[in-house]
PDB file of C-alpha atoms in Angstrom:
ATOM      1  CA  UNK U 123      -5.854   6.275 -19.002  1.00  0.00           C
ATOM      2  CA  UNK U 124      -9.066   4.271 -19.021  1.00  0.00           C
ATOM      3  CA  UNK U 125     -10.918   2.092 -16.537  1.00  0.00           C
ATOM      4  CA  UNK U 126     -10.158  -1.515 -17.441  1.00  0.00           C
ATOM      5  CA  UNK U 127     -13.181  -3.231 -15.912  1.00  0.00           C
ATOM      6  CA  UNK U 128     -16.423  -3.070 -14.014  1.00  0.00           C
ATOM      7  CA  UNK U 129     -19.515  -0.913 -14.484  1.00  0.00           C
ATOM      8  CA  UNK U 130     -17.563   2.043 -15.921  1.00  0.00           C
ATOM      9  CA  UNK U 131     -15.185  -0.011 -18.077  1.00  0.00           C
ATOM     10  CA  UNK U 132     -13.618   2.070 -20.863  1.00  0.00           C
ATOM     11  CA  UNK U 133     -14.337   5.414 -19.201  1.00  0.00           C
ATOM     12  CA  UNK U 134     -11.437   7.846 -19.619  1.00  0.00           C
ATOM     13  CA  UNK U 135      -9.632   9.091 -16.514  1.00  0.00           C
ATOM     14  CA  UNK U 136      -7.797  12.349 -16.101  1.00  0.00           C
ATOM     15  CA  UNK U 137      -4.032  11.917 -16.050  1.00  0.00           C
ATOM     16  CA  UNK U 138      -1.458  13.677 -13.930  1.00  0.00           C
ATOM     17  CA  UNK U 139      -1.031  16.662 -16.264  1.00  0.00           C
ATOM     18  CA  UNK U 140       1.816  18.689 -14.778  1.00  0.00           C
ATOM     19  CA  UNK U 141       1.740  16.814 -11.483  1.00  0.00           C
ATOM     20  CA  UNK U 142       4.959  15.055 -10.583  1.00  0.00           C
ATOM     21  CA  UNK U 143       3.226  11.700 -10.141  1.00  0.00           C
ATOM     22  CA  UNK U 144       3.311   8.464 -12.076  1.00  0.00           C
ATOM     23  CA  UNK U 145      -0.121   6.827 -12.248  1.00  0.00           C
ATOM     24  CA  UNK U 146      -0.414   3.051 -12.322  1.00  0.00           C
ATOM     25  CA  UNK U 147      -0.670   2.073 -15.985  1.00  0.00           C
ATOM     26  CA  UNK U 148      -3.823   0.544 -17.435  1.00  0.00           C
ATOM     27  CA  UNK U 149      -1.957  -2.726 -17.984  1.00  0.00           C
ATOM     28  CA  UNK U 150      -0.763  -2.966 -14.371  1.00  0.00           C
ATOM     29  CA  UNK U 151      -4.189  -1.936 -13.008  1.00  0.00           C
ATOM     30  CA  UNK U 152      -5.875  -4.620 -15.070  1.00  0.00           C
ATOM     31  CA  UNK U 153      -3.367  -7.213 -13.820  1.00  0.00           C
ATOM     32  CA  UNK U 154      -3.817  -6.032 -10.224  1.00  0.00           C
ATOM     33  CA  UNK U 155      -7.572  -6.486 -10.374  1.00  0.00           C
ATOM     34  CA  UNK U 156      -7.176  -9.861 -12.080  1.00  0.00           C
ATOM     35  CA  UNK U 157      -4.973 -10.913  -9.136  1.00  0.00           C
ATOM     36  CA  UNK U 158      -7.445  -9.568  -6.574  1.00  0.00           C
ATOM     37  CA  UNK U 159     -10.412 -11.079  -8.411  1.00  0.00           C
ATOM     38  CA  UNK U 160     -13.601 -11.479  -6.404  1.00  0.00           C
ATOM     39  CA  UNK U 161     -12.003  -9.933  -3.288  1.00  0.00           C
ATOM     40  CA  UNK U 162     -12.782  -6.474  -4.672  1.00  0.00           C
ATOM     41  CA  UNK U 163     -16.550  -6.922  -4.767  1.00  0.00           C
ATOM     42  CA  UNK U 164     -18.037  -5.389  -1.611  1.00  0.00           C
ATOM     43  CA  UNK U 165     -14.569  -4.702  -0.120  1.00  0.00           C
ATOM     44  CA  UNK U 166     -13.416  -1.704   1.859  1.00  0.00           C
ATOM     45  CA  UNK U 167     -10.404  -0.468  -0.147  1.00  0.00           C
ATOM     46  CA  UNK U 168      -7.679   2.001   0.895  1.00  0.00           C
ATOM     47  CA  UNK U 169      -5.787   3.734  -1.925  1.00  0.00           C
ATOM     48  CA  UNK U 170      -2.718   5.114  -0.140  1.00  0.00           C
ATOM     49  CA  UNK U 171      -0.502   7.589  -2.030  1.00  0.00           C
ATOM     50  CA  UNK U 172      -3.546   7.898  -4.330  1.00  0.00           C
ATOM     51  CA  UNK U 173      -2.124  10.274  -6.974  1.00  0.00           C
ATOM     52  CA  UNK U 174      -4.782  10.490  -9.709  1.00  0.00           C
ATOM     53  CA  UNK U 175      -6.950   7.984  -7.847  1.00  0.00           C
ATOM     54  CA  UNK U 176      -6.989   5.615 -10.829  1.00  0.00           C
ATOM     55  CA  UNK U 177      -6.623   2.461  -8.698  1.00  0.00           C
ATOM     56  CA  UNK U 178      -9.331   3.456  -6.217  1.00  0.00           C
ATOM     57  CA  UNK U 179     -11.692   4.560  -9.000  1.00  0.00           C
ATOM     58  CA  UNK U 180     -11.094   1.209 -10.688  1.00  0.00           C
ATOM     59  CA  UNK U 181     -11.987  -0.514  -7.385  1.00  0.00           C
ATOM     60  CA  UNK U 182     -15.278   1.426  -7.283  1.00  0.00           C
ATOM     61  CA  UNK U 183     -16.027   0.488 -10.878  1.00  0.00           C
ATOM     62  CA  UNK U 184     -15.419  -3.161  -9.971  1.00  0.00           C
ATOM     63  CA  UNK U 185     -17.801  -3.127  -6.998  1.00  0.00           C
ATOM     64  CA  UNK U 186     -15.838  -2.087  -3.905  1.00  0.00           C
ATOM     65  CA  UNK U 187     -18.346  -0.976  -1.260  1.00  0.00           C
ATOM     66  CA  UNK U 188     -16.098   1.854  -0.037  1.00  0.00           C
ATOM     67  CA  UNK U 189     -12.830   3.431  -1.139  1.00  0.00           C
ATOM     68  CA  UNK U 190     -10.732   5.834   0.910  1.00  0.00           C
ATOM     69  CA  UNK U 191      -8.193   7.857  -1.075  1.00  0.00           C
ATOM     70  CA  UNK U 192      -5.257   9.313   0.873  1.00  0.00           C
ATOM     71  CA  UNK U 193      -3.184  11.932  -0.930  1.00  0.00           C
ATOM     72  CA  UNK U 194      -1.120  14.882   0.273  1.00  0.00           C
ATOM     73  CA  UNK U 195      -0.962  16.975  -2.925  1.00  0.00           C
ATOM     74  CA  UNK U 196      -3.954  19.313  -3.314  1.00  0.00           C
ATOM     75  CA  UNK U 197      -3.641  19.337  -7.122  1.00  0.00           C
ATOM     76  CA  UNK U 198      -3.731  15.529  -7.151  1.00  0.00           C
ATOM     77  CA  UNK U 199      -6.844  15.615  -4.967  1.00  0.00           C
ATOM     78  CA  UNK U 200      -8.487  17.856  -7.554  1.00  0.00           C
ATOM     79  CA  UNK U 201      -7.686  15.218 -10.193  1.00  0.00           C
ATOM     80  CA  UNK U 202      -9.140  12.465  -7.972  1.00  0.00           C
ATOM     81  CA  UNK U 203     -12.363  14.486  -7.613  1.00  0.00           C
ATOM     82  CA  UNK U 204     -12.570  14.912 -11.390  1.00  0.00           C
ATOM     83  CA  UNK U 205     -12.086  11.158 -11.832  1.00  0.00           C
ATOM     84  CA  UNK U 206     -14.891  10.434  -9.355  1.00  0.00           C
ATOM     85  CA  UNK U 207     -17.690  12.095 -11.302  1.00  0.00           C
ATOM     86  CA  UNK U 208     -20.025   9.107 -11.011  1.00  0.00           C
ATOM     87  CA  UNK U 209     -23.267   9.754  -9.135  1.00  0.00           C
ATOM     88  CA  UNK U 210     -23.449   6.161  -7.937  1.00  0.00           C
ATOM     89  CA  UNK U 211     -20.100   6.512  -6.187  1.00  0.00           C
ATOM     90  CA  UNK U 212     -20.808   9.641  -4.116  1.00  0.00           C
ATOM     91  CA  UNK U 213     -21.657   7.723  -0.941  1.00  0.00           C
ATOM     92  CA  UNK U 214     -18.962   5.102  -1.512  1.00  0.00           C
ATOM     93  CA  UNK U 215     -15.772   7.144  -1.302  1.00  0.00           C
ATOM     94  CA  UNK U 216     -13.845   9.482   0.955  1.00  0.00           C
ATOM     95  CA  UNK U 217     -10.822  11.623   0.135  1.00  0.00           C
ATOM     96  CA  UNK U 218      -8.416  12.368   2.968  1.00  0.00           C
ATOM     97  CA  UNK U 219      -5.691  14.946   2.468  1.00  0.00           C
ATOM     98  CA  UNK U 220      -2.373  14.410   4.184  1.00  0.00           C
ATOM     99  CA  UNK U 221       0.716  12.287   4.535  1.00  0.00           C
ATOM    100  CA  UNK U 222      -0.376   8.642   4.819  1.00  0.00           C
ATOM    101  CA  UNK U 223       1.641   7.914   7.981  1.00  0.00           C
ATOM    102  CA  UNK U 224       0.187  10.942   9.778  1.00  0.00           C
ATOM    103  CA  UNK U 225      -3.342  10.374   8.526  1.00  0.00           C
ATOM    104  CA  UNK U 226      -3.345   6.806   9.814  1.00  0.00           C
ATOM    105  CA  UNK U 227      -2.190   7.881  13.289  1.00  0.00           C
ATOM    106  CA  UNK U 228      -4.266  11.020  13.729  1.00  0.00           C
ATOM    107  CA  UNK U 229      -7.611  10.502  12.023  1.00  0.00           C
ATOM    108  CA  UNK U 230     -10.696   8.333  12.247  1.00  0.00           C
ATOM    109  CA  UNK U 231      -8.913   6.027   9.796  1.00  0.00           C
ATOM    110  CA  UNK U 232      -6.909   4.566  12.651  1.00  0.00           C
ATOM    111  CA  UNK U 233      -9.993   2.552  13.653  1.00  0.00           C
ATOM    112  CA  UNK U 234     -11.125   1.659  10.110  1.00  0.00           C
ATOM    113  CA  UNK U 235     -10.630  -1.818   8.660  1.00  0.00           C
ATOM    114  CA  UNK U 236      -9.968  -2.589   5.010  1.00  0.00           C
ATOM    115  CA  UNK U 237     -10.006  -5.846   3.078  1.00  0.00           C
ATOM    116  CA  UNK U 238      -7.577  -4.378   0.523  1.00  0.00           C
ATOM    117  CA  UNK U 239      -4.882  -1.734   0.980  1.00  0.00           C
ATOM    118  CA  UNK U 240      -3.024  -0.513  -2.094  1.00  0.00           C
ATOM    119  CA  UNK U 241       0.229   1.384  -1.581  1.00  0.00           C
ATOM    120  CA  UNK U 242       2.003   3.082  -4.457  1.00  0.00           C
ATOM    121  CA  UNK U 243       4.581   5.365  -2.840  1.00  0.00           C
ATOM    122  CA  UNK U 244       6.690   7.667  -5.005  1.00  0.00           C
ATOM    123  CA  UNK U 245       8.748   5.286  -7.135  1.00  0.00           C
ATOM    124  CA  UNK U 246      12.103   5.633  -5.434  1.00  0.00           C
ATOM    125  CA  UNK U 247      10.750   6.065  -1.911  1.00  0.00           C
ATOM    126  CA  UNK U 248      11.123   3.138   0.479  1.00  0.00           C
ATOM    127  CA  UNK U 249       8.229   2.182   2.726  1.00  0.00           C
ATOM    128  CA  UNK U 250       9.088   2.446   6.392  1.00  0.00           C
ATOM    129  CA  UNK U 251       8.531  -0.553   8.666  1.00  0.00           C
ATOM    130  CA  UNK U 252       6.431   1.721  10.917  1.00  0.00           C
ATOM    131  CA  UNK U 253       4.089   2.637   8.050  1.00  0.00           C
ATOM    132  CA  UNK U 254       3.759  -0.952   6.878  1.00  0.00           C
ATOM    133  CA  UNK U 255       2.995  -2.097  10.432  1.00  0.00           C
ATOM    134  CA  UNK U 256       0.363   0.660  10.681  1.00  0.00           C
ATOM    135  CA  UNK U 257      -1.182  -0.642   7.448  1.00  0.00           C
ATOM    136  CA  UNK U 258      -1.273  -4.152   8.935  1.00  0.00           C
ATOM    137  CA  UNK U 259      -3.249  -2.675  11.821  1.00  0.00           C
ATOM    138  CA  UNK U 260      -5.884  -1.403   9.373  1.00  0.00           C
ATOM    139  CA  UNK U 261      -6.408  -4.774   7.692  1.00  0.00           C
ATOM    140  CA  UNK U 262      -9.578  -6.727   8.236  1.00  0.00           C
ATOM    141  CA  UNK U 263      -8.983 -10.412   9.034  1.00  0.00           C
ATOM    142  CA  UNK U 264      -7.827 -12.125   5.862  1.00  0.00           C
ATOM    143  CA  UNK U 265      -7.037  -8.811   4.148  1.00  0.00           C
ATOM    144  CA  UNK U 266      -4.220  -8.035   1.751  1.00  0.00           C
ATOM    145  CA  UNK U 267      -1.758  -5.166   1.298  1.00  0.00           C
ATOM    146  CA  UNK U 268      -0.537  -4.654  -2.277  1.00  0.00           C
ATOM    147  CA  UNK U 269       2.635  -2.642  -2.796  1.00  0.00           C
ATOM    148  CA  UNK U 270       3.647  -1.230  -6.176  1.00  0.00           C
ATOM    149  CA  UNK U 271       7.294  -0.355  -6.802  1.00  0.00           C
ATOM    150  CA  UNK U 272       9.958  -0.059  -9.494  1.00  0.00           C
ATOM    151  CA  UNK U 273      11.012  -3.624 -10.297  1.00  0.00           C
ATOM    152  CA  UNK U 274      14.518  -2.621 -11.423  1.00  0.00           C
ATOM    153  CA  UNK U 275      15.130  -1.221  -7.954  1.00  0.00           C
ATOM    154  CA  UNK U 276      14.066  -4.437  -6.247  1.00  0.00           C
ATOM    155  CA  UNK U 277      11.638  -4.990  -3.445  1.00  0.00           C
ATOM    156  CA  UNK U 278      12.746  -2.994  -0.443  1.00  0.00           C
ATOM    157  CA  UNK U 279       9.671  -3.941   1.559  1.00  0.00           C
ATOM    158  CA  UNK U 280      10.357  -4.290   5.261  1.00  0.00           C
ATOM    159  CA  UNK U 281       9.228  -7.365   7.130  1.00  0.00           C
ATOM    160  CA  UNK U 282       6.501  -6.948   9.725  1.00  0.00           C
ATOM    161  CA  UNK U 283       5.154  -9.150  12.477  1.00  0.00           C
ATOM    162  CA  UNK U 284       1.560  -9.033  11.269  1.00  0.00           C
ATOM    163  CA  UNK U 285       1.979  -9.510   7.519  1.00  0.00           C
ATOM    164  CA  UNK U 286       2.903 -12.686   5.675  1.00  0.00           C
ATOM    165  CA  UNK U 287       4.817 -12.333   2.426  1.00  0.00           C
ATOM    166  CA  UNK U 288       2.819 -13.250  -0.645  1.00  0.00           C
ATOM    167  CA  UNK U 289       3.600 -13.454  -4.329  1.00  0.00           C
ATOM    168  CA  UNK U 290       5.286 -10.803  -6.421  1.00  0.00           C
ATOM    169  CA  UNK U 291       4.402  -9.992 -10.027  1.00  0.00           C
ATOM    170  CA  UNK U 292       6.468  -8.062 -12.565  1.00  0.00           C
ATOM    171  CA  UNK U 293       5.176  -5.943 -15.454  1.00  0.00           C
ATOM    172  CA  UNK U 294       8.093  -4.282 -17.215  1.00  0.00           C
ATOM    173  CA  UNK U 295       9.629  -1.844 -14.723  1.00  0.00           C
ATOM    174  CA  UNK U 296       6.667  -2.108 -12.356  1.00  0.00           C
ATOM    175  CA  UNK U 297       6.217  -4.814  -9.745  1.00  0.00           C
ATOM    176  CA  UNK U 298       3.436  -5.682  -7.321  1.00  0.00           C
ATOM    177  CA  UNK U 299       4.029  -7.548  -4.084  1.00  0.00           C
ATOM    178  CA  UNK U 300       1.249  -8.879  -1.892  1.00  0.00           C
ATOM    179  CA  UNK U 301       1.415  -9.100   1.876  1.00  0.00           C
ATOM    180  CA  UNK U 302      -1.384 -10.973   3.660  1.00  0.00           C
ATOM    181  CA  UNK U 303      -2.903 -10.622   7.080  1.00  0.00           C
ATOM    182  CA  UNK U 304      -1.026 -13.023   9.333  1.00  0.00           C
ATOM    183  CA  UNK U 305      -4.219 -13.994  11.192  1.00  0.00           C
ATOM    184  CA  UNK U 306      -5.292 -16.273   8.339  1.00  0.00           C
ATOM    185  CA  UNK U 307      -8.108 -16.036   5.857  1.00  0.00           C
ATOM    186  CA  UNK U 308      -7.374 -14.967   2.280  1.00  0.00           C
ATOM    187  CA  UNK U 309      -4.108 -16.294   1.061  1.00  0.00           C
ATOM    188  CA  UNK U 310      -1.871 -16.816  -1.938  1.00  0.00           C
TER     189      UNK U 310
END
């Protein structure tokens, strides 16, 4: 795995090793950041279900002002830390250990606001409407939630009151679906 853009473009990232996680491929990460475009620069970015942290590290490389990684597996957190060995990024990231749904309800994150939230749950795990609604509550006005899932399984993304459905993109057996803040602002 390598960073596909930004100040650290081409830098190798540590992979999952023996961890039972599936990191977002370089191809899908590059497409994701092409879709997000200029939104990433100076954005607060939440990498939920962070795994190796490749997506959040890519966001830092591409100019995000702050990235919060949420991951429950301690071994994965060690990998995230190894992937964050950039001096310039020390003040721009936070790693929170725990289950995303619990972390959002019981930590200082519940009052944070993010322009971009990236969710890559375990491939065959369905997002709960409660979790997606909680994510909507963390969005800054005009923000976007991006959900990665197995395209062959179809999008089992629950509807929420606060998120408008956006476009979906398919890359082999991986798909990305965007949900936008229903209060207006960034669209498409």
